[in-house]
Short mmCIF file of N, CA and C in Angstrom, two decimals:
data_model
loop_
_atom_site.label_atom_id
_atom_site.label_comp_id
_atom_site.label_asym_id
_atom_site.label_seq_id
_atom_site.Cartn_x
_atom_site.Cartn_y
_atom_site.Cartn_z
N MET A 4 89.58 148.95 140.21
CA MET A 4 90.72 148.08 140.07
C MET A 4 91.08 147.56 141.45
N THR A 5 91.60 146.37 141.50
CA THR A 5 91.99 145.81 142.78
C THR A 5 93.03 144.73 142.62
N ASN A 6 93.76 144.51 143.66
CA ASN A 6 94.64 143.35 143.71
C ASN A 6 93.86 142.24 144.37
N ASN A 7 94.13 141.03 143.97
CA ASN A 7 93.38 139.90 144.49
C ASN A 7 94.05 139.41 145.77
N ASN A 8 93.44 139.69 146.91
CA ASN A 8 93.93 139.23 148.20
C ASN A 8 92.74 138.61 148.91
N GLN A 9 92.66 137.29 148.88
CA GLN A 9 91.45 136.60 149.30
C GLN A 9 91.10 136.81 150.77
N GLN A 10 92.06 137.10 151.62
CA GLN A 10 91.76 137.29 153.02
C GLN A 10 91.00 138.59 153.27
N THR A 11 91.15 139.59 152.42
CA THR A 11 90.54 140.89 152.66
C THR A 11 89.36 141.19 151.75
N ILE A 12 88.98 140.29 150.86
CA ILE A 12 87.87 140.56 149.95
C ILE A 12 86.55 140.25 150.64
N PRO A 13 85.73 141.30 150.85
CA PRO A 13 84.40 141.04 151.41
C PRO A 13 83.50 140.45 150.33
N LEU A 14 82.49 139.70 150.76
CA LEU A 14 81.57 139.10 149.79
C LEU A 14 80.30 139.92 149.57
N SER A 15 80.23 141.11 150.15
CA SER A 15 79.06 141.96 149.94
C SER A 15 79.51 143.27 149.29
N LYS A 16 78.63 143.83 148.45
CA LYS A 16 78.98 145.06 147.75
C LYS A 16 78.54 146.28 148.55
N ASN A 17 79.16 147.41 148.24
CA ASN A 17 78.73 148.69 148.77
C ASN A 17 78.73 149.69 147.61
N GLU A 18 78.71 150.99 147.89
CA GLU A 18 78.58 151.94 146.79
C GLU A 18 79.85 152.11 145.96
N GLN A 19 81.01 151.62 146.44
CA GLN A 19 82.25 151.74 145.67
C GLN A 19 82.91 150.41 145.35
N ILE A 20 82.53 149.35 146.02
CA ILE A 20 83.20 148.06 145.84
C ILE A 20 82.16 146.96 145.59
N TRP A 21 82.45 146.12 144.60
CA TRP A 21 81.58 144.99 144.30
C TRP A 21 82.46 143.75 144.06
N PRO A 22 82.38 142.74 144.92
CA PRO A 22 83.12 141.50 144.66
C PRO A 22 82.44 140.70 143.55
N ILE A 23 83.22 140.34 142.55
CA ILE A 23 82.70 139.65 141.38
C ILE A 23 83.62 138.48 141.06
N GLU A 24 83.02 137.33 140.78
CA GLU A 24 83.80 136.17 140.38
C GLU A 24 83.86 136.12 138.86
N CYS A 25 85.05 135.93 138.33
CA CYS A 25 85.28 135.91 136.89
C CYS A 25 85.28 134.46 136.39
N ASP A 26 84.46 134.18 135.39
CA ASP A 26 84.37 132.84 134.82
C ASP A 26 85.38 132.75 133.67
N ILE A 27 86.55 132.18 133.99
CA ILE A 27 87.64 132.08 133.03
C ILE A 27 87.93 130.61 132.76
N VAL A 28 88.04 130.27 131.49
CA VAL A 28 88.36 128.90 131.11
C VAL A 28 89.60 128.90 130.23
N SER A 29 90.32 127.78 130.28
CA SER A 29 91.48 127.58 129.41
C SER A 29 91.11 126.60 128.32
N ASN A 30 91.38 126.97 127.09
CA ASN A 30 91.11 126.11 125.93
C ASN A 30 92.40 125.82 125.21
N GLU A 31 92.55 124.59 124.77
CA GLU A 31 93.71 124.25 123.95
C GLU A 31 93.37 124.53 122.49
N ILE A 32 94.24 125.28 121.85
CA ILE A 32 94.06 125.65 120.45
C ILE A 32 95.16 124.94 119.66
N LYS A 33 94.76 124.23 118.61
CA LYS A 33 95.74 123.52 117.80
C LYS A 33 95.80 124.16 116.42
N THR A 34 97.00 124.56 116.03
CA THR A 34 97.24 125.13 114.72
C THR A 34 98.35 124.33 114.06
N GLY A 35 98.00 123.52 113.10
CA GLY A 35 98.99 122.66 112.46
C GLY A 35 99.52 121.65 113.47
N ILE A 36 100.83 121.69 113.69
CA ILE A 36 101.45 120.79 114.67
C ILE A 36 101.60 121.43 116.03
N TRP A 37 101.26 122.70 116.15
CA TRP A 37 101.44 123.44 117.40
C TRP A 37 100.16 123.45 118.22
N THR A 38 100.32 123.27 119.53
CA THR A 38 99.20 123.36 120.45
C THR A 38 99.53 124.40 121.51
N THR A 39 98.59 125.30 121.76
CA THR A 39 98.78 126.33 122.78
C THR A 39 97.52 126.43 123.62
N THR A 40 97.66 126.98 124.81
CA THR A 40 96.52 127.17 125.69
C THR A 40 96.11 128.64 125.65
N GLN A 41 94.83 128.87 125.46
CA GLN A 41 94.29 130.22 125.40
C GLN A 41 93.25 130.38 126.49
N LYS A 42 93.33 131.49 127.23
CA LYS A 42 92.35 131.77 128.28
C LYS A 42 91.23 132.63 127.71
N GLN A 43 90.00 132.30 128.12
CA GLN A 43 88.83 133.06 127.67
C GLN A 43 87.99 133.46 128.87
N LEU A 44 87.51 134.69 128.85
CA LEU A 44 86.60 135.19 129.87
C LEU A 44 85.18 134.97 129.35
N GLN A 45 84.44 134.12 130.05
CA GLN A 45 83.09 133.78 129.57
C GLN A 45 81.99 134.59 130.24
N GLY A 46 82.27 135.20 131.37
CA GLY A 46 81.25 135.99 132.04
C GLY A 46 81.61 136.25 133.48
N PHE A 47 80.60 136.69 134.24
CA PHE A 47 80.82 137.09 135.63
C PHE A 47 79.72 136.54 136.52
N ASP A 48 80.09 136.19 137.75
CA ASP A 48 79.13 135.82 138.79
C ASP A 48 79.05 137.00 139.75
N LEU A 49 77.91 137.69 139.74
CA LEU A 49 77.76 138.90 140.54
C LEU A 49 77.46 138.62 142.00
N ASN A 50 77.12 137.39 142.34
CA ASN A 50 76.80 137.01 143.71
C ASN A 50 77.63 135.80 144.15
N PRO A 51 78.95 135.98 144.27
CA PRO A 51 79.78 134.83 144.68
C PRO A 51 79.46 134.42 146.11
N GLU A 52 79.51 133.13 146.36
CA GLU A 52 79.17 132.62 147.69
C GLU A 52 80.40 132.24 148.51
N ALA A 53 81.55 132.13 147.86
CA ALA A 53 82.76 131.74 148.58
C ALA A 53 83.97 132.37 147.91
N HIS A 54 85.07 132.45 148.66
CA HIS A 54 86.31 132.96 148.11
C HIS A 54 86.92 131.93 147.17
N THR A 55 87.27 132.36 145.97
CA THR A 55 87.96 131.51 145.01
C THR A 55 89.14 132.28 144.45
N ASP A 56 89.96 131.60 143.67
CA ASP A 56 91.10 132.27 143.06
C ASP A 56 90.67 133.20 141.92
N ARG A 57 89.42 133.16 141.56
CA ARG A 57 88.91 134.01 140.47
C ARG A 57 88.01 135.13 140.97
N LEU A 58 88.03 135.35 142.28
CA LEU A 58 87.24 136.42 142.88
C LEU A 58 88.07 137.70 142.89
N ALA A 59 87.47 138.79 142.44
CA ALA A 59 88.15 140.08 142.41
C ALA A 59 87.18 141.16 142.82
N LEU A 60 87.73 142.30 143.20
CA LEU A 60 86.91 143.45 143.56
C LEU A 60 86.86 144.42 142.39
N LEU A 61 85.65 144.80 142.01
CA LEU A 61 85.49 145.91 141.09
C LEU A 61 85.34 147.13 141.99
N GLN A 62 86.36 147.98 141.98
CA GLN A 62 86.36 149.15 142.85
C GLN A 62 86.32 150.40 141.99
N LEU A 63 85.36 151.29 142.29
CA LEU A 63 85.21 152.52 141.54
C LEU A 63 86.00 153.64 142.22
N HIS A 64 86.70 154.42 141.40
CA HIS A 64 87.53 155.51 141.90
C HIS A 64 87.01 156.83 141.34
N LEU A 65 87.03 157.87 142.15
CA LEU A 65 86.52 159.17 141.73
C LEU A 65 87.27 159.73 140.53
N ASP A 66 88.57 159.52 140.48
CA ASP A 66 89.36 160.09 139.38
C ASP A 66 89.23 159.32 138.06
N GLU A 67 88.45 158.25 138.04
CA GLU A 67 88.25 157.48 136.81
C GLU A 67 86.83 157.64 136.25
N ARG A 68 86.07 158.62 136.76
CA ARG A 68 84.68 158.78 136.33
C ARG A 68 84.54 159.06 134.84
N THR A 69 85.49 159.79 134.27
CA THR A 69 85.45 160.06 132.83
C THR A 69 85.58 158.77 132.04
N ASP A 70 86.48 157.88 132.49
CA ASP A 70 86.64 156.57 131.83
C ASP A 70 85.37 155.75 131.95
N TYR A 71 84.73 155.79 133.11
CA TYR A 71 83.48 155.03 133.31
C TYR A 71 82.39 155.54 132.38
N ARG A 72 82.28 156.86 132.26
CA ARG A 72 81.27 157.44 131.38
C ARG A 72 81.53 157.05 129.93
N PHE A 73 82.80 157.08 129.52
CA PHE A 73 83.17 156.68 128.16
C PHE A 73 82.78 155.23 127.90
N ASN A 74 83.05 154.36 128.86
CA ASN A 74 82.73 152.93 128.74
C ASN A 74 81.21 152.74 128.68
N LEU A 75 80.49 153.39 129.58
CA LEU A 75 79.03 153.23 129.64
C LEU A 75 78.33 153.78 128.40
N SER A 76 78.93 154.78 127.77
CA SER A 76 78.29 155.38 126.59
C SER A 76 78.61 154.62 125.31
N SER A 77 79.44 153.59 125.38
CA SER A 77 79.75 152.79 124.19
C SER A 77 78.58 151.85 123.89
N LEU A 78 78.59 151.25 122.72
CA LEU A 78 77.50 150.34 122.33
C LEU A 78 77.45 149.11 123.22
N GLN A 79 78.61 148.59 123.61
CA GLN A 79 78.69 147.41 124.47
C GLN A 79 79.70 147.69 125.59
N PRO A 80 79.25 148.21 126.73
CA PRO A 80 80.18 148.46 127.84
C PRO A 80 80.86 147.16 128.27
N LYS A 81 82.11 147.26 128.66
CA LYS A 81 82.92 146.09 129.01
C LYS A 81 83.50 146.19 130.42
N LEU A 82 83.77 145.04 131.00
CA LEU A 82 84.59 144.92 132.19
C LEU A 82 85.89 144.26 131.75
N PHE A 83 86.99 144.67 132.33
CA PHE A 83 88.30 144.18 131.95
C PHE A 83 88.92 143.41 133.12
N VAL A 84 89.39 142.20 132.84
CA VAL A 84 90.04 141.36 133.84
C VAL A 84 91.51 141.25 133.48
N VAL A 85 92.36 141.53 134.46
CA VAL A 85 93.80 141.45 134.27
C VAL A 85 94.29 140.18 134.94
N LEU A 86 95.03 139.36 134.18
CA LEU A 86 95.55 138.09 134.68
C LEU A 86 97.07 138.09 134.61
N ASP A 87 97.69 137.36 135.55
CA ASP A 87 99.11 137.06 135.40
C ASP A 87 99.25 136.20 134.16
N ASN A 88 100.27 136.45 133.39
CA ASN A 88 100.47 135.71 132.15
C ASN A 88 101.22 134.42 132.43
N LEU A 89 100.55 133.50 133.12
CA LEU A 89 101.13 132.21 133.46
C LEU A 89 100.49 131.12 132.61
N GLU A 90 101.26 130.13 132.22
CA GLU A 90 100.74 129.04 131.39
C GLU A 90 99.70 128.19 132.13
N ASP A 91 100.06 127.72 133.33
CA ASP A 91 99.26 126.71 134.02
C ASP A 91 98.15 127.29 134.88
N GLU A 92 98.40 128.43 135.52
CA GLU A 92 97.47 128.96 136.51
C GLU A 92 96.62 130.09 135.95
N ILE A 93 95.51 130.32 136.60
CA ILE A 93 94.68 131.49 136.33
C ILE A 93 94.69 132.31 137.61
N ASN A 94 95.40 133.42 137.58
CA ASN A 94 95.51 134.29 138.74
C ASN A 94 94.99 135.68 138.38
N VAL A 95 93.84 136.05 138.93
CA VAL A 95 93.25 137.36 138.65
C VAL A 95 94.01 138.42 139.44
N VAL A 96 94.55 139.39 138.72
CA VAL A 96 95.30 140.48 139.33
C VAL A 96 94.37 141.66 139.62
N ALA A 97 93.50 142.01 138.66
CA ALA A 97 92.64 143.17 138.81
C ALA A 97 91.39 143.03 137.97
N LEU A 98 90.37 143.76 138.38
CA LEU A 98 89.11 143.87 137.64
C LEU A 98 88.79 145.34 137.57
N THR A 99 88.56 145.87 136.37
CA THR A 99 88.33 147.30 136.22
C THR A 99 87.30 147.57 135.13
N ALA A 100 86.68 148.73 135.21
CA ALA A 100 85.76 149.19 134.18
C ALA A 100 86.40 150.30 133.35
N SER A 101 87.66 150.62 133.65
CA SER A 101 88.38 151.68 132.96
C SER A 101 89.26 151.11 131.86
N GLN A 102 89.02 151.55 130.64
CA GLN A 102 89.79 151.08 129.50
C GLN A 102 91.24 151.54 129.61
N SER A 103 91.47 152.73 130.13
CA SER A 103 92.84 153.24 130.23
C SER A 103 93.64 152.48 131.28
N VAL A 104 93.00 152.10 132.39
CA VAL A 104 93.69 151.30 133.40
C VAL A 104 94.04 149.93 132.83
N ALA A 105 93.11 149.32 132.11
CA ALA A 105 93.38 148.03 131.48
C ALA A 105 94.52 148.16 130.47
N GLY A 106 94.56 149.25 129.75
CA GLY A 106 95.62 149.48 128.78
C GLY A 106 96.99 149.59 129.43
N GLN A 107 97.05 150.14 130.63
CA GLN A 107 98.34 150.24 131.33
C GLN A 107 98.89 148.85 131.65
N TYR A 108 98.02 147.91 131.96
CA TYR A 108 98.46 146.55 132.23
C TYR A 108 98.94 145.85 130.96
N MET A 109 98.37 146.23 129.82
CA MET A 109 98.77 145.59 128.57
C MET A 109 100.21 145.90 128.21
N ASP A 110 100.74 147.02 128.72
CA ASP A 110 102.13 147.37 128.46
C ASP A 110 103.09 146.47 129.23
N GLY A 111 102.60 145.84 130.30
CA GLY A 111 103.43 144.94 131.10
C GLY A 111 103.26 143.51 130.67
N ASP A 112 103.65 142.60 131.53
CA ASP A 112 103.58 141.18 131.20
C ASP A 112 102.30 140.57 131.78
N TYR A 113 101.16 141.14 131.39
CA TYR A 113 99.87 140.68 131.86
C TYR A 113 98.97 140.36 130.67
N LEU A 114 97.97 139.56 130.93
CA LEU A 114 96.95 139.25 129.94
C LEU A 114 95.69 139.99 130.34
N VAL A 115 95.11 140.76 129.43
CA VAL A 115 93.89 141.52 129.70
C VAL A 115 92.77 140.95 128.85
N LEU A 116 91.70 140.51 129.52
CA LEU A 116 90.53 139.96 128.85
C LEU A 116 89.34 140.87 129.12
N SER A 117 88.37 140.88 128.23
CA SER A 117 87.18 141.69 128.46
C SER A 117 85.94 140.90 128.09
N ASN A 118 84.82 141.30 128.71
CA ASN A 118 83.53 140.72 128.39
C ASN A 118 82.49 141.80 128.66
N ASP A 119 81.29 141.58 128.12
CA ASP A 119 80.22 142.57 128.30
C ASP A 119 79.93 142.80 129.77
N MET A 120 79.73 144.07 130.11
CA MET A 120 79.41 144.45 131.48
C MET A 120 77.95 144.09 131.76
N PRO A 121 77.70 143.34 132.84
CA PRO A 121 76.30 143.01 133.17
C PRO A 121 75.48 144.28 133.47
N LEU A 122 74.19 144.24 133.15
CA LEU A 122 73.31 145.40 133.37
C LEU A 122 73.29 145.88 134.81
N PRO A 123 73.27 145.00 135.84
CA PRO A 123 73.29 145.51 137.22
C PRO A 123 74.56 146.31 137.53
N VAL A 124 75.68 145.93 136.95
CA VAL A 124 76.92 146.68 137.16
C VAL A 124 76.84 148.03 136.47
N GLN A 125 76.24 148.08 135.28
CA GLN A 125 76.06 149.35 134.58
C GLN A 125 75.21 150.31 135.42
N ALA A 126 74.11 149.81 135.99
CA ALA A 126 73.24 150.64 136.82
C ALA A 126 73.98 151.11 138.07
N TRP A 127 74.77 150.25 138.68
CA TRP A 127 75.54 150.58 139.87
C TRP A 127 76.56 151.68 139.56
N MET A 128 77.22 151.59 138.40
CA MET A 128 78.18 152.62 138.00
C MET A 128 77.48 153.94 137.70
N GLU A 129 76.33 153.88 137.04
CA GLU A 129 75.55 155.10 136.78
C GLU A 129 75.19 155.80 138.09
N ALA A 130 74.79 155.01 139.10
CA ALA A 130 74.44 155.58 140.40
C ALA A 130 75.67 156.22 141.05
N PHE A 131 76.83 155.60 140.92
CA PHE A 131 78.08 156.15 141.46
C PHE A 131 78.38 157.50 140.81
N ILE A 132 78.27 157.55 139.48
CA ILE A 132 78.52 158.81 138.77
C ILE A 132 77.47 159.85 139.16
N GLY A 133 76.22 159.42 139.33
CA GLY A 133 75.16 160.34 139.74
C GLY A 133 75.39 160.93 141.12
N ARG A 134 75.89 160.11 142.05
CA ARG A 134 76.18 160.60 143.41
C ARG A 134 77.34 161.58 143.44
N HIS A 135 78.36 161.31 142.64
CA HIS A 135 79.59 162.10 142.73
C HIS A 135 79.76 163.09 141.58
N GLY A 136 78.87 163.07 140.62
CA GLY A 136 78.93 164.01 139.51
C GLY A 136 79.91 163.56 138.43
N GLU A 137 79.76 164.17 137.28
CA GLU A 137 80.68 163.88 136.17
C GLU A 137 82.02 164.52 136.46
N LEU A 138 83.08 163.86 136.05
CA LEU A 138 84.41 164.42 136.20
C LEU A 138 84.74 165.16 134.92
N LEU A 139 84.83 166.46 135.02
CA LEU A 139 85.16 167.27 133.86
C LEU A 139 86.63 167.64 133.94
N GLU A 140 87.35 167.31 132.90
CA GLU A 140 88.77 167.63 132.90
C GLU A 140 88.92 169.10 132.54
N GLN A 141 89.63 169.84 133.37
CA GLN A 141 89.82 171.26 133.14
C GLN A 141 91.21 171.49 132.57
N ARG A 142 91.24 172.38 131.62
CA ARG A 142 92.53 172.75 131.04
C ARG A 142 93.06 173.97 131.78
N ARG A 143 94.35 173.97 132.00
CA ARG A 143 94.97 175.13 132.64
C ARG A 143 95.19 176.22 131.61
N LYS A 144 95.13 177.46 132.08
CA LYS A 144 95.43 178.57 131.20
C LYS A 144 96.92 178.60 130.90
N LYS A 145 97.23 178.94 129.67
CA LYS A 145 98.64 179.11 129.33
C LYS A 145 99.13 180.43 129.92
N ARG A 146 100.41 180.48 130.16
CA ARG A 146 100.94 181.74 130.67
C ARG A 146 100.89 182.79 129.56
N LYS A 147 100.82 184.03 129.93
CA LYS A 147 100.67 185.10 128.98
C LYS A 147 101.89 185.15 128.06
N GLY A 148 101.63 185.19 126.78
CA GLY A 148 102.72 185.27 125.80
C GLY A 148 103.22 183.93 125.33
N ALA A 149 102.74 182.85 125.89
CA ALA A 149 103.21 181.52 125.49
C ALA A 149 102.77 181.22 124.07
N GLY A 150 103.69 180.77 123.25
CA GLY A 150 103.38 180.38 121.90
C GLY A 150 103.41 181.52 120.90
N ARG A 151 103.74 182.72 121.36
CA ARG A 151 103.81 183.86 120.43
C ARG A 151 105.25 184.09 120.01
N ALA A 152 105.38 184.63 118.84
CA ALA A 152 106.73 184.97 118.37
C ALA A 152 107.30 186.07 119.23
N SER A 153 108.60 186.05 119.42
CA SER A 153 109.24 187.04 120.29
C SER A 153 109.34 188.40 119.65
N GLY A 154 109.23 188.48 118.33
CA GLY A 154 109.26 189.78 117.67
C GLY A 154 110.67 190.25 117.35
N ASN A 155 111.69 189.50 117.60
CA ASN A 155 113.07 189.88 117.31
C ASN A 155 113.44 189.55 115.91
#
């Protein structure tokens, strides 16, 4: 996940960060007498050559490895793009591979779009998980006597 700050976005990837340009278009949808604008995510440019308003960083975090594994093990892994919910502009707020992070944005005043994750990104994420291992969530032990009747 990342915030879009064009001055600090590098154009080359490393093992945790990949700059990706999001191909987003606005379409006018007409229903009866009403016309509205709908944004659609059509795909990704994995090798952007210049900074644009649709350039975002896909940044992998160690504490989200379980989410990445869940996404990669689905039939169609997705990337999620978070946009400001503005009528006229397309402003990319974040790009993430975590469904739970994308869901947190849906609770706010943001628009979340998804599209199929490109195969090179899937391989890059698999390598990240391979280097750092699977994140196994551990349950804490309950204190002794918790959940038992008091016997009175």
